[in-house]
Amino acid sequence: MDYTNQKNPQNYSQMEDLKTLDLEESVSETIMRDLKMIAYKLKYVLIPKEQEDNGKELRNWDLWGPLIFCLALAMTLSFKADSTTNSSKSDVFAIIFVLIWVGAFVVTLNAQLLGGKVSFFQSVCLLGYCVFPINIEAIIIAFVGSYLPFVVKLIPVIICFAWSAYSSVGFMASLVPPHKKKLAVYPVFLFYLFLSWFSLIV
């Protein structure tokens, strides 16, 4: 199908309209469209300030992005695992994979119990995309960490933890009553803090 005369979508809502073309497009076109959606949402993680006006785009959830970043982090840390036994590497992979999804569920449940109006999939989508900075940190440490002292390795860990937390906290805090914001964002900090620390010590 010819897309050359179509305008590039300016927001996620317009990208959603393109889904009506699913039955007529090829597999490669579908994959490219989904990748563009992932890249579009990832912009709000890379540039958290964008959320001030367009954070609503993150409410249009998908699970492809979170799944990709979850698998990428789990594979990076299992590859980095300081062991030659397959069981240990598989254990690291399983821990990270389960931790991300269970942790996202706990954070979402906490927000809902505090009176927040958020769906499970919206929260998982947001938290999953905000794992991206920790992916960057894990890759850096995996390839050059063995040549750096522990104190130096802490620098990217702290930066990427703060990046992930800052990208997600604003969105999560907006979902609950003002006087309960601290209770809502506290588990978010713990979630990314554990992932960051685990990627450092594994």
mmCIF file of C-alpha atoms in Angstrom:
data_model
loop_
_atom_site.group_PDB
_atom_site.id
_atom_site.type_symbol
_atom_site.label_atom_id
_atom_site.label_comp_id
_atom_site.label_asym_id
_atom_site.label_seq_id
_atom_site.Cartn_x
_atom_site.Cartn_y
_atom_site.Cartn_z
ATOM 1 C CA MET A 1 0.000 0.000 0.000
ATOM 2 C CA ASP A 2 1.289 3.463 -0.857
ATOM 3 C CA TYR A 3 1.944 5.712 2.162
ATOM 4 C CA THR A 4 4.017 8.298 0.361
ATOM 5 C CA ASN A 5 1.220 10.851 0.294
ATOM 6 C CA GLN A 6 0.302 10.487 3.957
ATOM 7 C CA LYS A 7 1.462 13.073 6.470
ATOM 8 C CA ASN A 8 3.551 11.962 9.376
ATOM 9 C CA PRO A 9 1.388 11.728 12.532
ATOM 10 C CA GLN A 10 1.989 14.588 14.937
ATOM 11 C CA ASN A 11 0.869 12.753 18.070
ATOM 12 C CA TYR A 12 0.059 9.301 19.307
ATOM 13 C CA SER A 13 -3.655 9.738 18.740
ATOM 14 C CA GLN A 14 -3.045 10.219 15.034
ATOM 15 C CA MET A 15 -0.793 7.197 15.048
ATOM 16 C CA GLU A 16 -3.627 5.207 16.602
ATOM 17 C CA ASP A 17 -5.820 6.112 13.626
ATOM 18 C CA LEU A 18 -3.379 4.329 11.352
ATOM 19 C CA LYS A 19 -4.309 1.042 13.010
ATOM 20 C CA THR A 20 -7.326 0.883 10.734
ATOM 21 C CA LEU A 21 -4.851 0.083 7.959
ATOM 22 C CA ASP A 22 -3.559 -3.021 9.748
ATOM 23 C CA LEU A 23 -5.306 -5.515 7.468
ATOM 24 C CA GLU A 24 -3.876 -3.915 4.348
ATOM 25 C CA GLU A 25 -0.263 -3.348 5.354
ATOM 26 C CA SER A 26 2.635 -5.776 5.203
ATOM 27 C CA VAL A 27 4.380 -7.261 8.235
ATOM 28 C CA SER A 28 7.402 -5.006 7.740
ATOM 29 C CA GLU A 29 5.166 -1.926 7.616
ATOM 30 C CA THR A 30 3.380 -3.010 10.791
ATOM 31 C CA ILE A 31 6.693 -3.505 12.585
ATOM 32 C CA MET A 32 7.973 -0.108 11.457
ATOM 33 C CA ARG A 33 4.761 1.578 12.590
ATOM 34 C CA ASP A 34 4.992 -0.032 16.023
ATOM 35 C CA LEU A 35 8.658 0.955 16.318
ATOM 36 C CA LYS A 36 7.722 4.558 15.518
ATOM 37 C CA MET A 37 5.104 4.470 18.274
ATOM 38 C CA ILE A 38 7.697 3.153 20.725
ATOM 39 C CA ALA A 39 10.161 5.863 19.699
ATOM 40 C CA TYR A 40 7.465 8.518 20.025
ATOM 41 C CA LYS A 41 6.651 7.502 23.606
ATOM 42 C CA LEU A 42 10.293 7.074 24.476
ATOM 43 C CA LYS A 43 10.740 10.774 23.777
ATOM 44 C CA TYR A 44 8.790 11.534 26.956
ATOM 45 C CA VAL A 45 11.282 9.475 28.948
ATOM 46 C CA LEU A 46 14.333 10.992 27.293
ATOM 47 C CA ILE A 47 12.913 14.512 27.667
ATOM 48 C CA PRO A 48 10.691 14.480 30.795
ATOM 49 C CA LYS A 49 9.827 18.165 30.340
ATOM 50 C CA GLU A 50 7.704 17.148 27.351
ATOM 51 C CA GLN A 51 5.277 15.513 29.784
ATOM 52 C CA GLU A 52 4.136 18.883 31.096
ATOM 53 C CA ASP A 53 1.990 19.499 28.015
ATOM 54 C CA ASN A 54 1.688 16.107 26.392
ATOM 55 C CA GLY A 55 1.804 13.593 29.214
ATOM 56 C CA LYS A 56 -1.631 12.430 28.135
ATOM 57 C CA GLU A 57 0.028 10.570 25.263
ATOM 58 C CA LEU A 58 1.526 8.147 27.787
ATOM 59 C CA ARG A 59 -1.979 7.171 28.852
ATOM 60 C CA ASN A 60 -2.441 5.451 25.475
ATOM 61 C CA TRP A 61 -0.690 2.356 26.697
ATOM 62 C CA ASP A 62 1.077 -0.403 24.826
ATOM 63 C CA LEU A 63 3.170 -3.275 26.125
ATOM 64 C CA TRP A 64 5.628 -3.704 23.256
ATOM 65 C CA GLY A 65 7.975 -1.007 24.510
ATOM 66 C CA PRO A 66 8.014 -2.196 28.140
ATOM 67 C CA LEU A 67 8.506 -5.786 26.985
ATOM 68 C CA ILE A 68 11.469 -4.834 24.782
ATOM 69 C CA PHE A 69 13.178 -2.813 27.528
ATOM 70 C CA CYS A 70 12.454 -5.492 30.126
ATOM 71 C CA LEU A 71 13.978 -8.230 27.953
ATOM 72 C CA ALA A 72 16.916 -5.989 27.036
ATOM 73 C CA LEU A 73 17.733 -5.296 30.692
ATOM 74 C CA ALA A 74 17.299 -8.936 31.700
ATOM 75 C CA MET A 75 19.547 -10.151 28.859
ATOM 76 C CA THR A 76 22.193 -7.507 29.541
ATOM 77 C CA LEU A 77 22.407 -8.360 33.238
ATOM 78 C CA SER A 78 22.331 -12.120 32.618
ATOM 79 C CA PHE A 79 25.168 -11.671 30.114
ATOM 80 C CA LYS A 80 27.042 -9.592 32.682
ATOM 81 C CA ALA A 81 26.430 -12.102 35.495
ATOM 82 C CA ASP A 82 29.723 -12.907 37.162
ATOM 83 C CA SER A 83 29.365 -16.640 36.737
ATOM 84 C CA THR A 84 29.993 -19.267 34.092
ATOM 85 C CA THR A 85 27.072 -21.479 35.069
ATOM 86 C CA ASN A 86 23.977 -21.320 32.929
ATOM 87 C CA SER A 87 21.723 -21.664 35.967
ATOM 88 C CA SER A 88 23.059 -18.457 37.529
ATOM 89 C CA LYS A 89 22.627 -16.509 34.321
ATOM 90 C CA SER A 90 19.091 -17.805 33.914
ATOM 91 C CA ASP A 91 18.367 -16.907 37.533
ATOM 92 C CA VAL A 92 19.433 -13.310 36.905
ATOM 93 C CA PHE A 93 17.269 -13.151 33.800
ATOM 94 C CA ALA A 94 14.248 -14.537 35.671
ATOM 95 C CA ILE A 95 14.735 -12.219 38.655
ATOM 96 C CA ILE A 96 14.829 -9.091 36.510
ATOM 97 C CA PHE A 97 11.945 -10.166 34.288
ATOM 98 C CA VAL A 98 9.667 -11.058 37.206
ATOM 99 C CA LEU A 99 10.756 -8.082 39.299
ATOM 100 C CA ILE A 100 9.823 -5.538 36.623
ATOM 101 C CA TRP A 101 6.332 -6.905 36.062
ATOM 102 C CA VAL A 102 5.569 -7.674 39.705
ATOM 103 C CA GLY A 103 7.073 -4.354 40.785
ATOM 104 C CA ALA A 104 4.927 -2.495 38.260
ATOM 105 C CA PHE A 105 1.869 -4.314 39.587
ATOM 106 C CA VAL A 106 2.675 -3.361 43.196
ATOM 107 C CA VAL A 107 3.288 0.289 42.284
ATOM 108 C CA THR A 108 -0.008 0.390 40.374
ATOM 109 C CA LEU A 109 -1.928 -1.296 43.191
ATOM 110 C CA ASN A 110 -0.486 1.200 45.663
ATOM 111 C CA ALA A 111 -1.595 4.131 43.478
ATOM 112 C CA GLN A 112 -5.092 2.684 43.136
ATOM 113 C CA LEU A 113 -5.423 2.112 46.892
ATOM 114 C CA LEU A 114 -4.473 5.759 47.404
ATOM 115 C CA GLY A 115 -7.388 6.810 45.228
ATOM 116 C CA GLY A 116 -5.513 7.152 41.967
ATOM 117 C CA LYS A 117 -7.379 6.805 38.704
ATOM 118 C CA VAL A 118 -5.019 4.700 36.653
ATOM 119 C CA SER A 119 -5.357 1.373 34.894
ATOM 120 C CA PHE A 120 -2.887 -1.434 35.397
ATOM 121 C CA PHE A 121 -1.720 -1.314 31.789
ATOM 122 C CA GLN A 122 -1.224 2.458 31.792
ATOM 123 C CA SER A 123 1.038 2.197 34.813
ATOM 124 C CA VAL A 124 2.965 -0.802 33.480
ATOM 125 C CA CYS A 125 3.463 1.024 30.178
ATOM 126 C CA LEU A 126 4.862 4.110 31.882
ATOM 127 C CA LEU A 127 7.095 2.239 34.322
ATOM 128 C CA GLY A 128 8.337 -0.033 31.539
ATOM 129 C CA TYR A 129 9.339 2.825 29.270
ATOM 130 C CA CYS A 130 11.101 4.555 32.167
ATOM 131 C CA VAL A 131 13.349 1.495 32.566
ATOM 132 C CA PHE A 132 15.182 2.666 29.427
ATOM 133 C CA PRO A 133 17.797 4.816 31.258
ATOM 134 C CA ILE A 134 18.654 1.827 33.448
ATOM 135 C CA ASN A 135 19.187 -0.168 30.258
ATOM 136 C CA ILE A 136 21.768 2.414 29.219
ATOM 137 C CA GLU A 137 23.485 2.164 32.603
ATOM 138 C CA ALA A 138 23.516 -1.658 32.492
ATOM 139 C CA ILE A 139 25.095 -1.674 29.013
ATOM 140 C CA ILE A 140 27.782 0.809 30.060
ATOM 141 C CA ILE A 141 28.714 -1.194 33.150
ATOM 142 C CA ALA A 142 28.558 -4.505 31.289
ATOM 143 C CA PHE A 143 31.146 -3.423 28.714
ATOM 144 C CA VAL A 144 33.452 -1.087 30.617
ATOM 145 C CA GLY A 145 32.594 -1.722 34.255
ATOM 146 C CA SER A 146 35.412 -4.222 34.761
ATOM 147 C CA TYR A 147 37.934 -1.479 33.968
ATOM 148 C CA LEU A 148 36.456 1.079 36.349
ATOM 149 C CA PRO A 149 36.619 1.414 40.141
ATOM 150 C CA PHE A 150 33.385 0.974 42.063
ATOM 151 C CA VAL A 151 33.053 4.678 42.865
ATOM 152 C CA VAL A 152 33.262 5.625 39.183
ATOM 153 C CA LYS A 153 30.615 3.035 38.274
ATOM 154 C CA LEU A 154 28.292 4.667 40.783
ATOM 155 C CA ILE A 155 28.116 7.808 38.653
ATOM 156 C CA PRO A 156 26.079 6.360 35.736
ATOM 157 C CA VAL A 157 24.006 4.366 38.227
ATOM 158 C CA ILE A 158 22.982 7.493 40.122
ATOM 159 C CA ILE A 159 22.354 9.512 36.956
ATOM 160 C CA CYS A 160 20.228 6.839 35.290
ATOM 161 C CA PHE A 161 18.314 6.092 38.491
ATOM 162 C CA ALA A 162 17.465 9.777 38.857
ATOM 163 C CA TRP A 163 16.552 9.934 35.160
ATOM 164 C CA SER A 164 14.149 6.977 35.401
ATOM 165 C CA ALA A 165 12.591 8.160 38.648
ATOM 166 C CA TYR A 166 12.136 11.743 37.465
ATOM 167 C CA SER A 167 10.550 10.595 34.196
ATOM 168 C CA SER A 168 7.924 8.518 35.990
ATOM 169 C CA VAL A 169 7.286 10.385 39.241
ATOM 170 C CA GLY A 170 5.563 13.370 37.647
ATOM 171 C CA PHE A 171 3.079 11.140 35.870
ATOM 172 C CA MET A 172 2.379 8.921 38.891
ATOM 173 C CA ALA A 173 2.020 11.890 41.257
ATOM 174 C CA SER A 174 -0.604 13.443 38.998
ATOM 175 C CA LEU A 175 -2.838 10.388 39.377
ATOM 176 C CA VAL A 176 -3.428 10.594 43.134
ATOM 177 C CA PRO A 177 -4.818 13.290 45.477
ATOM 178 C CA PRO A 178 -2.240 16.006 46.295
ATOM 179 C CA HIS A 179 -1.907 15.040 49.962
ATOM 180 C CA LYS A 180 -1.030 11.446 48.994
ATOM 181 C CA LYS A 181 1.603 12.147 46.346
ATOM 182 C CA LYS A 182 4.536 11.172 48.553
ATOM 183 C CA LEU A 183 2.946 7.820 49.350
ATOM 184 C CA ALA A 184 2.410 7.208 45.638
ATOM 185 C CA VAL A 185 5.927 8.074 44.452
ATOM 186 C CA TYR A 186 7.835 6.361 47.279
ATOM 187 C CA PRO A 187 7.390 2.830 45.794
ATOM 188 C CA VAL A 188 8.427 4.214 42.394
ATOM 189 C CA PHE A 189 11.757 5.355 43.834
ATOM 190 C CA LEU A 190 12.268 1.959 45.484
ATOM 191 C CA PHE A 191 11.428 0.171 42.232
ATOM 192 C CA TYR A 192 14.061 1.985 40.164
ATOM 193 C CA LEU A 193 16.548 2.089 43.023
ATOM 194 C CA PHE A 194 16.548 -1.698 43.281
ATOM 195 C CA LEU A 195 16.894 -2.149 39.523
ATOM 196 C CA SER A 196 19.785 0.334 39.418
ATOM 197 C CA TRP A 197 21.566 -1.215 42.377
ATOM 198 C CA PHE A 198 21.047 -4.761 41.116
ATOM 199 C CA SER A 199 22.504 -3.836 37.731
ATOM 200 C CA LEU A 200 25.566 -2.558 39.540
ATOM 201 C CA ILE A 201 26.272 -5.497 41.840
ATOM 202 C CA VAL A 202 25.231 -8.448 39.669
#
